[in-house]
Coordinates of N, CA and C in Angstrom, one line a residue:
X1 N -32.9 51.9 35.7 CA -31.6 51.3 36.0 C -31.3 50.2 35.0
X2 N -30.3 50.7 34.1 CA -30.1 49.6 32.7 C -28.7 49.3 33.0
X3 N -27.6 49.0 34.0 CA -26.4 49.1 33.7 C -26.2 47.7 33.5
X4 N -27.1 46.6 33.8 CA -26.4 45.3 33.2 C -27.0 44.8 32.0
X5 N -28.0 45.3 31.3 CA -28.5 45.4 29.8 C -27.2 45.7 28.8
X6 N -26.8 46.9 29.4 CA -25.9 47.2 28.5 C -24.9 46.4 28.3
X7 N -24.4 45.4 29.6 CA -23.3 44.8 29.4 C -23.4 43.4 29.0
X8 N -24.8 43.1 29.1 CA -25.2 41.5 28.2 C -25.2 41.6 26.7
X9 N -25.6 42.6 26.2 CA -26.1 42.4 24.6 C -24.2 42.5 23.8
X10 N -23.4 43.4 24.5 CA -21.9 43.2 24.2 C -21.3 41.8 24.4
X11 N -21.5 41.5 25.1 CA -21.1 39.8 26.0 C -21.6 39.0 25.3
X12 N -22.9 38.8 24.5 CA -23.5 38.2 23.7 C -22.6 37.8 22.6
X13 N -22.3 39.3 22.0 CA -22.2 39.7 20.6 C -21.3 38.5 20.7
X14 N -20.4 39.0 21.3 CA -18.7 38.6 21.4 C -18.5 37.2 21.9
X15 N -19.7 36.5 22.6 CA -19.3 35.0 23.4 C -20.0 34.0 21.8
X16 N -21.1 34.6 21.7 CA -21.7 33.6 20.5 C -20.9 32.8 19.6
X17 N -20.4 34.2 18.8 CA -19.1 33.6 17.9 C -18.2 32.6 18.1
X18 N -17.9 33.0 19.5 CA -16.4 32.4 19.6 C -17.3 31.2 20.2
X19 N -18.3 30.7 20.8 CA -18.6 29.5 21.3 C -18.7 28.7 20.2
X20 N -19.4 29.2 19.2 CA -19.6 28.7 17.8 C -18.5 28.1 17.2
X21 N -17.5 28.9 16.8 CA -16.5 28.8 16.4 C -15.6 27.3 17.4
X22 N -15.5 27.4 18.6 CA -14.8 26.3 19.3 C -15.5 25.2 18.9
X23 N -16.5 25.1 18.3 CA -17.9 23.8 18.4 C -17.5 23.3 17.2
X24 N -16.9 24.2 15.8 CA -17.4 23.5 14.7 C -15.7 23.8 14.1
X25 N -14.8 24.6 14.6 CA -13.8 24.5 13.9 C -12.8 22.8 14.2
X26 N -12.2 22.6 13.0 CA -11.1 21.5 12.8 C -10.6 20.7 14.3
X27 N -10.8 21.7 15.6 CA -10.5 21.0 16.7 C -11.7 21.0 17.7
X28 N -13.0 21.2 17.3 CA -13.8 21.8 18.1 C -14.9 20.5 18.4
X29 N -15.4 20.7 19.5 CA -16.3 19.9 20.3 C -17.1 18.6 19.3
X30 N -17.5 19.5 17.8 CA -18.2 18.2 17.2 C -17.2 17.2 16.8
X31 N -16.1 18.0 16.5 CA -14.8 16.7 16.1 C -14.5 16.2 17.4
X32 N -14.5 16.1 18.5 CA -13.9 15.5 19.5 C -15.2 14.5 20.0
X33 N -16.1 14.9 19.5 CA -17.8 13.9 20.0 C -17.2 13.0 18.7
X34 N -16.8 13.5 17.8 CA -17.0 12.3 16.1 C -15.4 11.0 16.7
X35 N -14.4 11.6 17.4 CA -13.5 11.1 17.4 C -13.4 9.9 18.8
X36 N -14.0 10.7 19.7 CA -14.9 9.2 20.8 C -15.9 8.8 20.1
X37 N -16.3 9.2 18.7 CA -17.4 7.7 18.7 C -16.6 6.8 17.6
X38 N -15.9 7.3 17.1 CA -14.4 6.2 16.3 C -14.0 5.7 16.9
X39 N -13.7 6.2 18.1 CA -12.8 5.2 19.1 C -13.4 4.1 19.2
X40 N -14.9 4.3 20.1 CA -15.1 3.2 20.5 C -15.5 2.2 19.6
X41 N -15.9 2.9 18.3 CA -16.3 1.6 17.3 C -14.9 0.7 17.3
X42 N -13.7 1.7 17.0 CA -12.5 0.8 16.8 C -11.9 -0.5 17.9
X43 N -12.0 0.4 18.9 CA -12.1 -0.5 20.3 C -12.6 -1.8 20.7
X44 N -13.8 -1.5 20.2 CA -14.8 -3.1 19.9 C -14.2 -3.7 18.8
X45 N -14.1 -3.0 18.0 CA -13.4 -3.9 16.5 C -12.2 -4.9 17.1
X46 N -11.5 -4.4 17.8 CA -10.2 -5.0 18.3 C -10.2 -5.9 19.4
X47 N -11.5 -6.0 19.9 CA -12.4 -6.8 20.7 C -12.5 -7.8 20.4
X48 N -13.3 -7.4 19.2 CA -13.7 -8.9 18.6 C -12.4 -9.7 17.7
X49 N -11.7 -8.6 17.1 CA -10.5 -9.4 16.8 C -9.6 -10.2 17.4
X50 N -9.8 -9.5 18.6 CA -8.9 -10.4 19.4 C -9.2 -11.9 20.0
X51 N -11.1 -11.9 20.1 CA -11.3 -13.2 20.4 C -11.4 -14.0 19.7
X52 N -12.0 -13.1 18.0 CA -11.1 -14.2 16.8 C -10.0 -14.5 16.8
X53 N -9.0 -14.1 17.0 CA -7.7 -14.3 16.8 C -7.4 -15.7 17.9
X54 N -7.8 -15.3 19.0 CA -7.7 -16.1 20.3 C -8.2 -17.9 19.7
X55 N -9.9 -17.6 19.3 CA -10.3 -18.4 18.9 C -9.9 -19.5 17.6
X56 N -8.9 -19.2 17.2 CA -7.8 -19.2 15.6 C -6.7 -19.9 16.4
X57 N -5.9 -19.3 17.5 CA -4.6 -19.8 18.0 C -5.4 -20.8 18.6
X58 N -6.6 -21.0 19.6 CA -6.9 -22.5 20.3 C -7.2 -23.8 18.7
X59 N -7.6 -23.0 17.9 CA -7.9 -24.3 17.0 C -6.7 -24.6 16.1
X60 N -5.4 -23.6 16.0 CA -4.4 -24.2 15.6 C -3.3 -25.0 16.6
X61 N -3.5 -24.7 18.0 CA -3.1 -26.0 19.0 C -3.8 -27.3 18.8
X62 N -4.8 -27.0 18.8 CA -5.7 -28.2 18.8 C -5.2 -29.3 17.4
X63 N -5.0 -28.2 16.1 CA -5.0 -29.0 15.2 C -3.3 -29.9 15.2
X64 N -2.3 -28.8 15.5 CA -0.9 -29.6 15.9 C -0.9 -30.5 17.0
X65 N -1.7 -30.5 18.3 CA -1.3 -31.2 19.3 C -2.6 -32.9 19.4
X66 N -3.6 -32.5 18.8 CA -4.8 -33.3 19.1 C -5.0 -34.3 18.0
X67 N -4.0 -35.4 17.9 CA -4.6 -36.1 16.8 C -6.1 -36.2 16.7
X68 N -6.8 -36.9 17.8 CA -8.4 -37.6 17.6 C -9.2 -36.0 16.9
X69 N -8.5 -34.6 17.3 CA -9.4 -33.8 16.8 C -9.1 -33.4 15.4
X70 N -8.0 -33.9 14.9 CA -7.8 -33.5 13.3 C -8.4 -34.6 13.0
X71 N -8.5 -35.6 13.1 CA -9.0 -37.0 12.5 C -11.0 -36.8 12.8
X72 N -11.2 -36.3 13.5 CA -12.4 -36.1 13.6 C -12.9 -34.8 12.3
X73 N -12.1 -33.8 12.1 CA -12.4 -32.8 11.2 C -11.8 -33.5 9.6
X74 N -11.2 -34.4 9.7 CA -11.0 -34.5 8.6 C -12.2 -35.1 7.9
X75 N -12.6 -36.1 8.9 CA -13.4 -37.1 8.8 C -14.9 -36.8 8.2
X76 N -15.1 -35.6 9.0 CA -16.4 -34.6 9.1 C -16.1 -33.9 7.5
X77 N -14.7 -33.2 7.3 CA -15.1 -32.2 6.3 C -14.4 -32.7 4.7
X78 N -14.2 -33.7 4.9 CA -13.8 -34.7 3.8 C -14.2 -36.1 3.3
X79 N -14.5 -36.7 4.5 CA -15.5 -38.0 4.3 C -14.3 -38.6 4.2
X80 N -13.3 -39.3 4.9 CA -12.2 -39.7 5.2 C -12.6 -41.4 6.2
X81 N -12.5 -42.2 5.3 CA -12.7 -43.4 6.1 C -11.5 -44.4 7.0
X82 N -11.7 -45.1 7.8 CA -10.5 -45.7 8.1 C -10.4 -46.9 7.1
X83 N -9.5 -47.6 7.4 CA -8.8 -48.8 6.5 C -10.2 -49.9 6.4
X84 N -10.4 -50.1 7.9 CA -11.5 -51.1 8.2 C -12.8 -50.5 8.6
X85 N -13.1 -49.2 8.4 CA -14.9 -48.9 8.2 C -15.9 -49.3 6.5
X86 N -16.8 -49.7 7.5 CA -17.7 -50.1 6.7 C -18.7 -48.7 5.7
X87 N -18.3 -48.6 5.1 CA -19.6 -47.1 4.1 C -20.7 -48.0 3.6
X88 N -21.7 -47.1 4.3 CA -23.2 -47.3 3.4 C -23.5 -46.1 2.9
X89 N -24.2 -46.0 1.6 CA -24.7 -45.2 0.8 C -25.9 -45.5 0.7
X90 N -26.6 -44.4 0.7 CA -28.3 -44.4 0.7 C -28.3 -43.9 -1.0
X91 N -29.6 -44.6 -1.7 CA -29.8 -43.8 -2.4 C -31.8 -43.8 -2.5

């Protein structure tokens, strides 16, 4: 009794291919695995951009609204003295 022999090794021939084919052609499974893993890389990218970006807008309020904090960065990133501080120099 061979009647379902017969009809596997036809079924084979004919599903292989085409499974093949769905996997690797232009719209097929490996491109759709490659295009969720772009995504998510992009995703995160825009993640982090955003809390740079966020992080950028609090330090440009700060710098228009917060005298004592521009006067402290100036102070820090320029060596900016007041009228009446005293400078010592080490050498």
């Amino acid at each position: 009794m061979r009647p379902r022999s017969g009809f596997l090794l036809p079924t084979l021939l004919i599903l292989t291919p085409a499974l093949l084919f769905l996997m690797v052609n232009e719209k097929g499974l490996v491109k759709v695995f490659r295009l969720h893993h772009e995504l998510d890389q992009i995703e995160h990218s825009v993640q982090a951009l955003s809390k740079e970006n966020k992080a950028l807008s609090d330090e440009i309020d700060r710098l228009e609204n917060d005298a004592g904090h521009l006067e402290r960065l100036v102070r820090q990133e320029y060596g900016y003295v007041h009228k009446n501080d005293v400078v010592l120099t080490f050498k």
